[in-house]
């Protein structure tokens, strides 16, 4: 027996030289200090890839859910800031701002901009009588206010821009569409008050079944109405002020500073861009025909408040809080919360 680097190699007279070389090569790989050859087989590589795929499939929904939770929290915080802005305005002026002003055609959002640290923007507006398309009004709509935008909705500009709410001319600001808002005032409920023993309808100004849908008048942010807190007899904690309307099915995103149309005569101010009737349940649009045209039971002012957040949407409450309201909430409850003086006994859980 020979010893080659302490490796026992049996020499046999009957072995060929080739066999001896193979034996020596085999035993050399086990010499002290010699590292074994490492590597993946194809099967092992495929197994690792499969495991990684499973882990990604398990973790990705969790990551997406965490991101949506953060966006939802930011959206709720936006509405809380808006609600506090309305209360600060009320403390300063004595009333809430009108949801839309038919003289200046400006929205309630314009009047509370100082409470978003936008005093310079607020002071730049023209508050005189005239259309929002005039100089000093519409041109300021090119300013983006993130507090008016839901982070879960990628649409940030007006996607149905028109010169006036019922018109046909494209609205442009320096060659671009103006920024929109995903938060609209609640003009009030429209339809039957299901909490009354008698069949009583909520009050509506104008024709409730016209192309504009009429104007609910029992909410906090209506046309040409500046509401005092004392008028909210249902309680500030039980009354909606502003609702989120940021879901993809909504096709009437308007400029954030646009209130009501000027119009004339009986139609003056009847198309509201800044506030809507609460007419349907959450995440359900006003009715349309098969061609997508709005029909009489789905006027311009009627809206289904809703969002891209799973399960519901947000509302700013008149007490300065903001709440997430589930999409399974009954319409009767939603209408009661949209009313400031309907005498319904209902509240948020």
PDB file of C-alpha atoms in Angstrom, residues 109-110 141-151 153-160 177-185 242-247 250 252-259 273-275:
ATOM      1  CA  UNK A 109     -63.918  74.861  -0.889  1.00  0.00           C
ATOM      2  CA  UNK A 110     -62.720  78.295  -2.026  1.00  0.00           C
ATOM      3  CA  UNK A 141     -58.086  76.145 -10.441  1.00  0.00           C
ATOM      4  CA  UNK A 142     -54.730  75.077 -11.886  1.00  0.00           C
ATOM      5  CA  UNK A 143     -53.468  74.971  -8.300  1.00  0.00           C
ATOM      6  CA  UNK A 144     -53.429  71.446  -6.948  1.00  0.00           C
ATOM      7  CA  UNK A 145     -54.626  71.047  -3.356  1.00  0.00           C
ATOM      8  CA  UNK A 146     -53.719  67.577  -2.094  1.00  0.00           C
ATOM      9  CA  UNK A 147     -56.052  67.971   0.877  1.00  0.00           C
ATOM     10  CA  UNK A 148     -58.920  67.819  -1.650  1.00  0.00           C
ATOM     11  CA  UNK A 149     -57.665  64.634  -3.328  1.00  0.00           C
ATOM     12  CA  UNK A 150     -58.005  61.006  -2.254  1.00  0.00           C
ATOM     13  CA  UNK A 151     -54.625  59.228  -2.617  1.00  0.00           C
ATOM     14  CA  UNK A 153     -57.847  57.690  -6.854  1.00  0.00           C
ATOM     15  CA  UNK A 154     -55.388  58.500  -9.689  1.00  0.00           C
ATOM     16  CA  UNK A 155     -57.795  60.939 -11.372  1.00  0.00           C
ATOM     17  CA  UNK A 156     -56.689  64.388 -10.218  1.00  0.00           C
ATOM     18  CA  UNK A 157     -57.976  66.659 -12.989  1.00  0.00           C
ATOM     19  CA  UNK A 158     -61.460  67.415 -14.232  1.00  0.00           C
ATOM     20  CA  UNK A 159     -62.292  64.606 -16.647  1.00  0.00           C
ATOM     21  CA  UNK A 160     -65.510  66.140 -17.957  1.00  0.00           C
ATOM     22  CA  UNK A 177     -57.660  70.687 -17.373  1.00  0.00           C
ATOM     23  CA  UNK A 178     -58.082  72.139 -13.882  1.00  0.00           C
ATOM     24  CA  UNK A 179     -57.487  70.059 -10.795  1.00  0.00           C
ATOM     25  CA  UNK A 180     -60.553  68.405  -9.338  1.00  0.00           C
ATOM     26  CA  UNK A 181     -61.680  67.429  -5.853  1.00  0.00           C
ATOM     27  CA  UNK A 182     -62.810  64.061  -4.531  1.00  0.00           C
ATOM     28  CA  UNK A 183     -64.771  65.594  -1.649  1.00  0.00           C
ATOM     29  CA  UNK A 184     -68.196  67.134  -2.243  1.00  0.00           C
ATOM     30  CA  UNK A 185     -70.597  68.880   0.061  1.00  0.00           C
ATOM     31  CA  UNK A 242     -68.867  66.492   3.213  1.00  0.00           C
ATOM     32  CA  UNK A 243     -68.703  63.132   1.479  1.00  0.00           C
ATOM     33  CA  UNK A 244     -66.042  61.343  -0.517  1.00  0.00           C
ATOM     34  CA  UNK A 245     -66.889  60.717  -4.147  1.00  0.00           C
ATOM     35  CA  UNK A 246     -63.749  59.228  -5.665  1.00  0.00           C
ATOM     36  CA  UNK A 247     -64.724  55.967  -7.314  1.00  0.00           C
ATOM     37  CA  UNK A 250     -68.076  58.598 -11.252  1.00  0.00           C
ATOM     38  CA  UNK A 252     -68.431  64.076 -13.405  1.00  0.00           C
ATOM     39  CA  UNK A 253     -65.189  65.152 -11.778  1.00  0.00           C
ATOM     40  CA  UNK A 254     -65.221  68.950 -11.779  1.00  0.00           C
ATOM     41  CA  UNK A 255     -62.852  71.761 -10.903  1.00  0.00           C
ATOM     42  CA  UNK A 256     -62.411  72.058  -7.129  1.00  0.00           C
ATOM     43  CA  UNK A 257     -63.419  75.747  -7.139  1.00  0.00           C
ATOM     44  CA  UNK A 258     -66.604  75.329  -9.172  1.00  0.00           C
ATOM     45  CA  UNK A 259     -69.832  75.876  -7.293  1.00  0.00           C
ATOM     46  CA  UNK A 273     -70.525  71.065  -9.114  1.00  0.00           C
ATOM     47  CA  UNK A 274     -69.429  71.344  -5.491  1.00  0.00           C
ATOM     48  CA  UNK A 275     -72.199  69.544  -3.585  1.00  0.00           C
TER      49      UNK A 275
END
